[in-house]
PDB file of C-alpha atoms in Angstrom:
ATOM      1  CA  UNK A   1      15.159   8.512 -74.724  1.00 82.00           C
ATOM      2  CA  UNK A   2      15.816   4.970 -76.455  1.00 85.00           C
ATOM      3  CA  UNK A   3      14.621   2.396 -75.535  1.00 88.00           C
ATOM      4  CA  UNK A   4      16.257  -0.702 -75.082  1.00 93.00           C
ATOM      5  CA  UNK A   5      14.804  -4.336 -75.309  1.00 96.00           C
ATOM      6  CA  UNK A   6      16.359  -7.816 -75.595  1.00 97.00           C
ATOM      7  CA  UNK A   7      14.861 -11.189 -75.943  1.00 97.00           C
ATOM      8  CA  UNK A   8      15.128 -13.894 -75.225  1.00 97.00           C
ATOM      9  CA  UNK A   9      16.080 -12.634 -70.820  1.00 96.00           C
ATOM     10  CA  UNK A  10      17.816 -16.507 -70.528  1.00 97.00           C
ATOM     11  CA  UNK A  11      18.474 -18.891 -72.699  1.00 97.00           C
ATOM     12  CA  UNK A  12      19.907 -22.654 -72.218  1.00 97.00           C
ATOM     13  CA  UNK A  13      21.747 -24.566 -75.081  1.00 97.00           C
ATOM     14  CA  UNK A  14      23.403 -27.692 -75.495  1.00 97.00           C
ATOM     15  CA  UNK A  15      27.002 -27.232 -76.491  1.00 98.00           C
ATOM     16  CA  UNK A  16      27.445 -26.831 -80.613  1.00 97.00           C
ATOM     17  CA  UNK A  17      23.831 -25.132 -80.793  1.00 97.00           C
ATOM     18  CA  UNK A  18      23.527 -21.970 -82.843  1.00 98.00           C
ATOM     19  CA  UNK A  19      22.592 -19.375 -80.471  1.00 98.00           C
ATOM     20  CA  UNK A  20      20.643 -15.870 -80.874  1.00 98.00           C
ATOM     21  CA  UNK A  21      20.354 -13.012 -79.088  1.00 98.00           C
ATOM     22  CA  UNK A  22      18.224 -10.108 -80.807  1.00 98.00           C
ATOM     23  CA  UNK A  23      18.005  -6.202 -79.772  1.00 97.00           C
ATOM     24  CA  UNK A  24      16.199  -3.984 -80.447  1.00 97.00           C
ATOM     25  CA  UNK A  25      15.764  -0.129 -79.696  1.00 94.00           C
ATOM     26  CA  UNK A  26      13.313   2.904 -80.049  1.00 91.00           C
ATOM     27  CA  UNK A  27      15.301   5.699 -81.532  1.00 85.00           C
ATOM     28  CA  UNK A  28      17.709   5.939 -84.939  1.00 81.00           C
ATOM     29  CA  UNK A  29      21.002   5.490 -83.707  1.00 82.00           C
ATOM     30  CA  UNK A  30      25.068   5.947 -85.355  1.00 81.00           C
ATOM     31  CA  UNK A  31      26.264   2.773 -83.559  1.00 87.00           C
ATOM     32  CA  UNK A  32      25.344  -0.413 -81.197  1.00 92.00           C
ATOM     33  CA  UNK A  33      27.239  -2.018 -78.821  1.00 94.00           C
ATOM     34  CA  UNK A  34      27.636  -5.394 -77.379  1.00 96.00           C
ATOM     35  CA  UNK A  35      29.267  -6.120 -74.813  1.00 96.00           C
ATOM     36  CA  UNK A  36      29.384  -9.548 -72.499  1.00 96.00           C
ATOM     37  CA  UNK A  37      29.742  -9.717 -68.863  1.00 96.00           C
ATOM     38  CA  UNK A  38      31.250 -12.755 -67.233  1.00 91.00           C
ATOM     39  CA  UNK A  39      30.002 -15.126 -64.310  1.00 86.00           C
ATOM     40  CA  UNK A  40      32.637 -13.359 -62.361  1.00 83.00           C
ATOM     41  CA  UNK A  41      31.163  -9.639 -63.029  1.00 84.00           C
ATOM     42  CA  UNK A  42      33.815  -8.643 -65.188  1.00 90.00           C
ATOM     43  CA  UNK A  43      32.668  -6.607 -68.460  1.00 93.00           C
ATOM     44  CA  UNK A  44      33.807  -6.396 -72.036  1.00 93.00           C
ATOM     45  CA  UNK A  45      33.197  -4.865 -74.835  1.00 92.00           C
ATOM     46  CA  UNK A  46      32.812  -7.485 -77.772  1.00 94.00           C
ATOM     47  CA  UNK A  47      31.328  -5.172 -80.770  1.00 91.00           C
ATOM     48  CA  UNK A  48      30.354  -1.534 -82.035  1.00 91.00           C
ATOM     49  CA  UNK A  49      28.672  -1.466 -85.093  1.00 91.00           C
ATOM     50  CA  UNK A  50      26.496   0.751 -87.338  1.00 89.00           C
ATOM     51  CA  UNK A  51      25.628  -1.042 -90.097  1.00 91.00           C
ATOM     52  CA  UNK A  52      26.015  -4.560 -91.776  1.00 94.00           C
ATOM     53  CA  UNK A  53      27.806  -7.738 -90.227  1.00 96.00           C
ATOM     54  CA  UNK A  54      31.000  -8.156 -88.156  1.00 96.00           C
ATOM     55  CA  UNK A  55      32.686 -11.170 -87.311  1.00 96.00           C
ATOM     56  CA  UNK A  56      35.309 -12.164 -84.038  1.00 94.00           C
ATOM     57  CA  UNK A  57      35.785 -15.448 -83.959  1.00 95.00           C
ATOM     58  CA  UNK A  58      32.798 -17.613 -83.518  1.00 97.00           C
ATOM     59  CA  UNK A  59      30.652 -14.647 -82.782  1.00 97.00           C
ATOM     60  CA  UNK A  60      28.929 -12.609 -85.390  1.00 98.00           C
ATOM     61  CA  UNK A  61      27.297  -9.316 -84.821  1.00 97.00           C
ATOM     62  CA  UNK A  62      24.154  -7.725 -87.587  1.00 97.00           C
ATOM     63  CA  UNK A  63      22.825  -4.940 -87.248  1.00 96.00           C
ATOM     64  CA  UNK A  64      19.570  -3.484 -89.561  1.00 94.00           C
ATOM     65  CA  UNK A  65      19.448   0.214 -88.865  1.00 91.00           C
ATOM     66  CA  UNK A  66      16.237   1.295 -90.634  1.00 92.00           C
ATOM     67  CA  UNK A  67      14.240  -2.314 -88.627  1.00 93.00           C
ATOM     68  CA  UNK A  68      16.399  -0.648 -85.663  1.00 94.00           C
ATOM     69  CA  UNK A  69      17.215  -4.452 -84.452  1.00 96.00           C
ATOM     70  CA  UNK A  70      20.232  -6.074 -84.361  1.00 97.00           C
ATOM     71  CA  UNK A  71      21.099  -9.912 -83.608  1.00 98.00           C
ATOM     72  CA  UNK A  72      24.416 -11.210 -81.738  1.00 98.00           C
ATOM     73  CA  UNK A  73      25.291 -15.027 -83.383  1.00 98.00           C
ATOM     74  CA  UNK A  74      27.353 -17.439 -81.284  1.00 98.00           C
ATOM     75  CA  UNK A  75      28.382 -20.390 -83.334  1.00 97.00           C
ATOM     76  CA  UNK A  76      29.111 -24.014 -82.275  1.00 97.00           C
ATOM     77  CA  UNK A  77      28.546 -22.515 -79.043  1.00 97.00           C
ATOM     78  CA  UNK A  78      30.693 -23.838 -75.698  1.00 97.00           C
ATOM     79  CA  UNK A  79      30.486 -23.938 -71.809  1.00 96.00           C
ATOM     80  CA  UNK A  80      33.250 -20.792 -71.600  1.00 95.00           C
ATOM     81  CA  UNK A  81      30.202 -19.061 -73.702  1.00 97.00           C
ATOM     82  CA  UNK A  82      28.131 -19.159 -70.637  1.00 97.00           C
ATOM     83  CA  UNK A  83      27.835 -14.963 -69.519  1.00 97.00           C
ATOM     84  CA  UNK A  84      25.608 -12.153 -70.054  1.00 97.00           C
ATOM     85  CA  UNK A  85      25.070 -10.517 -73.190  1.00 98.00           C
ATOM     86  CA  UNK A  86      24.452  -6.591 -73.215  1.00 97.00           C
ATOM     87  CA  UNK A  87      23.178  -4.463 -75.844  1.00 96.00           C
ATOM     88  CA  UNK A  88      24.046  -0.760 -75.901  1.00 93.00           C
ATOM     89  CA  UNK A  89      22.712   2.032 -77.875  1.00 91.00           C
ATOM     90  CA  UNK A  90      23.235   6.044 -77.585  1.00 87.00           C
ATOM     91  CA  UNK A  91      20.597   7.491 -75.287  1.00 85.00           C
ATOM     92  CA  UNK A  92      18.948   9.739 -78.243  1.00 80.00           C
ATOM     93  CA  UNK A  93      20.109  10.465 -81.476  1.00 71.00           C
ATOM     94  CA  UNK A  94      23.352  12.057 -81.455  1.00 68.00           C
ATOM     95  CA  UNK A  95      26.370  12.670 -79.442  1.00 69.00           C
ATOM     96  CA  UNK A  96      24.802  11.081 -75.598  1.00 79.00           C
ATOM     97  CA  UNK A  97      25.718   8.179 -73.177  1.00 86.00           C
ATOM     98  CA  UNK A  98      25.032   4.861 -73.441  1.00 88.00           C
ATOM     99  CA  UNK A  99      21.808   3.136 -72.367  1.00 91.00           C
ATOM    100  CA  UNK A 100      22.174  -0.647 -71.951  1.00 93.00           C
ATOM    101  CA  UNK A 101      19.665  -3.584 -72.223  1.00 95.00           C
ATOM    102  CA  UNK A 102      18.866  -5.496 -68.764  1.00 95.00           C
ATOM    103  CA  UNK A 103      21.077  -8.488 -70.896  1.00 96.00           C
ATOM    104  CA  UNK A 104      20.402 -11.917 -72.108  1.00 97.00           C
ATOM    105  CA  UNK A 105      21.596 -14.799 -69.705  1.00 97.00           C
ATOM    106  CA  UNK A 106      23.245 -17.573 -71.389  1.00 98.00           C
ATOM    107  CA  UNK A 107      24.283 -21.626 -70.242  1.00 97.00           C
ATOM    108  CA  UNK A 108      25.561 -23.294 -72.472  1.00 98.00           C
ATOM    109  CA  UNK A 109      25.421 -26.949 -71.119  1.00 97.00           C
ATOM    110  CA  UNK A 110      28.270 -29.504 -72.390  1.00 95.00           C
TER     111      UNK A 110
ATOM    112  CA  UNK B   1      48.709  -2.240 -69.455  1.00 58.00           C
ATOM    113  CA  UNK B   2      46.649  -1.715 -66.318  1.00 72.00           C
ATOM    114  CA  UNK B   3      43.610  -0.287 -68.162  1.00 92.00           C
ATOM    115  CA  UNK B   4      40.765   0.573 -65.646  1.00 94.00           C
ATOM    116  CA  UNK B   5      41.621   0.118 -62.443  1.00 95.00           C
ATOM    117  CA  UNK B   6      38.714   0.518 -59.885  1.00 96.00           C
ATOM    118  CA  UNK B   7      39.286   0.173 -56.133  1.00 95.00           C
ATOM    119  CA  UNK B   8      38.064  -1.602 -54.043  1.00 97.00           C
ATOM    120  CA  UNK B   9      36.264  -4.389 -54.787  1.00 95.00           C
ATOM    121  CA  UNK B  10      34.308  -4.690 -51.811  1.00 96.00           C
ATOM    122  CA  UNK B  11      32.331  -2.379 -49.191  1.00 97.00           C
ATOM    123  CA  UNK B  12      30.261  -2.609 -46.495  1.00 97.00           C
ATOM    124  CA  UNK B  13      29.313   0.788 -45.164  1.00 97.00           C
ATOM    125  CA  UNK B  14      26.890   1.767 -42.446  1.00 97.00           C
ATOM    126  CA  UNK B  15      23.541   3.905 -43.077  1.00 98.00           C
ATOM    127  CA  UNK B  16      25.388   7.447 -42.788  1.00 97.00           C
ATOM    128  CA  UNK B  17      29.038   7.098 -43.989  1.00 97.00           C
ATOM    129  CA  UNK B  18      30.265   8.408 -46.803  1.00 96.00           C
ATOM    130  CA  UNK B  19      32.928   7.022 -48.668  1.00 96.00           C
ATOM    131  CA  UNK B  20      35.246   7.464 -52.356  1.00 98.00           C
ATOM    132  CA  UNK B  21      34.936   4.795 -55.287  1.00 98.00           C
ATOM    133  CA  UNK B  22      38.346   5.436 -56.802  1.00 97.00           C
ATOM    134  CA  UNK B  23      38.591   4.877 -60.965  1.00 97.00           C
ATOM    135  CA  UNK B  24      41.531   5.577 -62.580  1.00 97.00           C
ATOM    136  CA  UNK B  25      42.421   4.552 -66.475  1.00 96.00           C
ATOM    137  CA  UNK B  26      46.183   4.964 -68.328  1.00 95.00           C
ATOM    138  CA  UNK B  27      44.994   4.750 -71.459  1.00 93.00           C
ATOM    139  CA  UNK B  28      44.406   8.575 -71.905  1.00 93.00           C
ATOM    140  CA  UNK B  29      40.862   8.190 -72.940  1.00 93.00           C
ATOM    141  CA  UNK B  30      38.619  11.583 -72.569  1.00 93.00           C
ATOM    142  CA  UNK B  31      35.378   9.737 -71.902  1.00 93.00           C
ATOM    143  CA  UNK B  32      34.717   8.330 -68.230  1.00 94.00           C
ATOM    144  CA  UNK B  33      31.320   7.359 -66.625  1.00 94.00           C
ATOM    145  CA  UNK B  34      30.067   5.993 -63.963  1.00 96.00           C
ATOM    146  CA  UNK B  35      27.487   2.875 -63.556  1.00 96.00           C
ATOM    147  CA  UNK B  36      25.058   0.749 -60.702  1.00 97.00           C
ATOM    148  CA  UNK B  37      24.244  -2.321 -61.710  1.00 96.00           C
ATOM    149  CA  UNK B  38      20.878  -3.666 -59.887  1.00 95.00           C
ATOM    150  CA  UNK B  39      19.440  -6.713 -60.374  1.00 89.00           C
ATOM    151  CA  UNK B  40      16.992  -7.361 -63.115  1.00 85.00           C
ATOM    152  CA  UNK B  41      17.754  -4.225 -64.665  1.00 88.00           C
ATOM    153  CA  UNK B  42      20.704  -2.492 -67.312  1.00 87.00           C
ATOM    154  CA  UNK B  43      23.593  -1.143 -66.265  1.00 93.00           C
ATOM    155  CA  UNK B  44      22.439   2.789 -65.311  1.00 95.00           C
ATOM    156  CA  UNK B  45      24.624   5.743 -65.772  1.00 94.00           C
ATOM    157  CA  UNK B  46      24.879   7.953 -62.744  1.00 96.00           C
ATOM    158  CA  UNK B  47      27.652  10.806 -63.849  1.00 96.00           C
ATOM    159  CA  UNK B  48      30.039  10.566 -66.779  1.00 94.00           C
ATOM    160  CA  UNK B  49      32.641  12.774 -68.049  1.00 94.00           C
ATOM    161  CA  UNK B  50      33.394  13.965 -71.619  1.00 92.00           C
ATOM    162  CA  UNK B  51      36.943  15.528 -69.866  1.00 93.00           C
ATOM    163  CA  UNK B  52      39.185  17.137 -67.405  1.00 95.00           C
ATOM    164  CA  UNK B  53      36.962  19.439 -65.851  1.00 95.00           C
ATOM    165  CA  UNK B  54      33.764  18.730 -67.432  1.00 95.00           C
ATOM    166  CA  UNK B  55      31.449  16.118 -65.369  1.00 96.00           C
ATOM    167  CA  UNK B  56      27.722  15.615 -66.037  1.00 94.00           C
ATOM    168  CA  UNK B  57      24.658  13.838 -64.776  1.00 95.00           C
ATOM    169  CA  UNK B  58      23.229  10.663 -65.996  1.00 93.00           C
ATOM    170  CA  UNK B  59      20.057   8.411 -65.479  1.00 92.00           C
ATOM    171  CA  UNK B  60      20.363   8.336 -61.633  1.00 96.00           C
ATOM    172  CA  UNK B  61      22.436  10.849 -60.530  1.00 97.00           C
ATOM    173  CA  UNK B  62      21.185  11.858 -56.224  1.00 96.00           C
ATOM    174  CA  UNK B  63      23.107  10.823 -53.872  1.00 96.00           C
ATOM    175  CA  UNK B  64      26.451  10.952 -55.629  1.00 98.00           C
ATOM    176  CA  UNK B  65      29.355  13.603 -56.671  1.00 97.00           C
ATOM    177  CA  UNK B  66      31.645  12.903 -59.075  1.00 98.00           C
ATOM    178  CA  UNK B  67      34.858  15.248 -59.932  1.00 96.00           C
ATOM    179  CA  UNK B  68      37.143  15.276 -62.962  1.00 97.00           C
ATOM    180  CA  UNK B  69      40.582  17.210 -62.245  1.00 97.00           C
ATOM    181  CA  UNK B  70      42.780  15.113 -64.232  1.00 97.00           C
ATOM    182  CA  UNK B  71      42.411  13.020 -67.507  1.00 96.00           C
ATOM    183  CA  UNK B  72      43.076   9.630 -65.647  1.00 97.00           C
ATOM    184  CA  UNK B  73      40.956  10.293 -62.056  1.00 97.00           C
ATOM    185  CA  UNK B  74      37.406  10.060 -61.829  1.00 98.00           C
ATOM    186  CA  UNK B  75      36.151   9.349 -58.406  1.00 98.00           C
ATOM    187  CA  UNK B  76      32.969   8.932 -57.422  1.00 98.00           C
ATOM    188  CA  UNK B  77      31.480   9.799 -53.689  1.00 98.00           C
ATOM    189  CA  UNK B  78      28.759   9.072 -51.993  1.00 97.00           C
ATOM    190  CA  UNK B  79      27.559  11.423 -49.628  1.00 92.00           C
ATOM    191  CA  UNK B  80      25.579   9.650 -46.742  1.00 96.00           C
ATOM    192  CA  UNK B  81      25.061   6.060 -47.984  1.00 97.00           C
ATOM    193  CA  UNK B  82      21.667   4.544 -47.607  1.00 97.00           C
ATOM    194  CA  UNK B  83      20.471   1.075 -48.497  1.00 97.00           C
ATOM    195  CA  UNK B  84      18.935   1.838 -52.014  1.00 97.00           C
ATOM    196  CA  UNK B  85      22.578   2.705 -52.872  1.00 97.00           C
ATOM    197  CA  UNK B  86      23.714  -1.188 -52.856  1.00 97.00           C
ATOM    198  CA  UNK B  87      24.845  -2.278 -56.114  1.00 97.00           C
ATOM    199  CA  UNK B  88      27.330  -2.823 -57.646  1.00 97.00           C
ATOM    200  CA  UNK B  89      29.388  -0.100 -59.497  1.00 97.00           C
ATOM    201  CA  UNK B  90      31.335  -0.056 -62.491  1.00 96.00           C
ATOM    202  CA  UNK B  91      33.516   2.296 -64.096  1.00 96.00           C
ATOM    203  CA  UNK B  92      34.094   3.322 -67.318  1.00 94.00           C
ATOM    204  CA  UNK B  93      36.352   4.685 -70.088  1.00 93.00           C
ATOM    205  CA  UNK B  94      36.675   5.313 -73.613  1.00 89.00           C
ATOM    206  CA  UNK B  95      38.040   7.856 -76.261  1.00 85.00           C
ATOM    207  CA  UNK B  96      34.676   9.659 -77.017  1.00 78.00           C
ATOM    208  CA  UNK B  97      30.782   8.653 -75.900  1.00 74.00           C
ATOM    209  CA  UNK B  98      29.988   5.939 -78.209  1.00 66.00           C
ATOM    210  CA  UNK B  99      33.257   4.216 -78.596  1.00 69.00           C
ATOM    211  CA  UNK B 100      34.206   0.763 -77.153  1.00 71.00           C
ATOM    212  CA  UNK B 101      34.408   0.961 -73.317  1.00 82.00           C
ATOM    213  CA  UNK B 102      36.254  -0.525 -71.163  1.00 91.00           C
ATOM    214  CA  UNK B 103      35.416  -1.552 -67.597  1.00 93.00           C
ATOM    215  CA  UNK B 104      36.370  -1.947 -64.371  1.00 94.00           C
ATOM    216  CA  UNK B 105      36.024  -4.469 -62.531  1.00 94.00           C
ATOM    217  CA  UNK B 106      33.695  -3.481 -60.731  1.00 95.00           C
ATOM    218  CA  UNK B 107      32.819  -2.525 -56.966  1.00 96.00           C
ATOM    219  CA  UNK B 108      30.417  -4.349 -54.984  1.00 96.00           C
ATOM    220  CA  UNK B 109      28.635  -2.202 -52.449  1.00 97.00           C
ATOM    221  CA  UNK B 110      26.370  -2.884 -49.508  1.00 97.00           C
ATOM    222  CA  UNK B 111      24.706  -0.695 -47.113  1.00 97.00           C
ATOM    223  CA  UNK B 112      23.352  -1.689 -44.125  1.00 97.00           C
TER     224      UNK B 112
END
């Protein structure tokens, strides 16, 4: 089964700080997901990806498949940027479920 | 577009009951699972559902039935709550396994 970790568990930053959230997992994977989860419970799905760099916005998504890690950018961060952020892989190699990361709490302080 | 819609919100049930978490998407997706959500740990999948008629278990699965008879339905029940089952529960959907998902908004559950 993979293994999900992310680092850092919560993280404070002054509004306009670069922020990063790294993941990483046990087991060679087709695609990661992140997703964010708002003060108010509420989650969304933000990115899938399986290899490179993808871009929404002020949030940028890498992913390095053979390191098995992948990092979630927020630039010129702001308050509304305060959530949870969730990493999701697929259970084992293959065509399984989701496991998710225990998330990476995030204020961002104005 | 209502998307996932996940009902109620809010529960309070006694050691004992039982009671139906309904989850219902429109968006005609074949994928549907079922999560608790416990604090300082990930989401965990407790049954999911690759389509009408096909359920299976995930992670943490005792305690709960789950039943697929139409694309858009998937309930989830819980048989005689106890207090190790409050969490809170999302539902999920999405065209196959490891495509973007989207949520409900989630049910908050206590048992006392």
């Amino acid at each position: 089964k993979n293994e999900v970790e992310q680092s850092p568990q919560n993280l404070t930053a002054q509004e306009g700080e670069f922020i990063t959230i790294n993941c990483s997992y046990s087991v060679g994977i087709s695609a990661l997901h992140w997703l964010q989860q708002h003060p108010g419970g509420g989650i969304v799905s933000l990115f899938m990806l399986s290899s490179g760099k993808k871009k929404h916005g002020r949030l940028i998504a890498t992913i390095n498949i053979q390191e098995k890690h992948s990092s979630l950018h927020i630039t010129a961060s702001h308050p509304r940027d305060s959530a949870v952020y969730i990493c999701a892989v697929p259970r084992n190699s293959g065509n399984t479920p989701l496991v998710f990361g225990k998330g990476t709490r995030l204020s961002v302080i104005a | 577009n209502a998307g996932v819609t996940q009902t109620p919100k809010f529960q309070v049930l006694k050691t004992g009951q039982s009671m139906t978490l309904q989850c219902a998407q429109d968006m005609n997706h074949e994928y549907m699972s079922w999560y608790r959500q416990d604090p300082g740990m990930g989401l965990r999948l407790i049954h999911y559902s690759v389509g009408a008629g096909i359920t299976d278990q995930g992670e943490v699965p005792n305690g709960y039935n789950v039943s697929r008879s139409t694309t858009e339905d998937f309930p989830l029940r819980l048989l005689s709550a106890a207090p190790s089952q409050t969490s809170v529960y999302f539902c999920a959907s999405s065209l196959t396994v490891h495509l973007g998902a989207f949520f409900g908004q989630g049910t908050r559950l206590t048992v006392v």
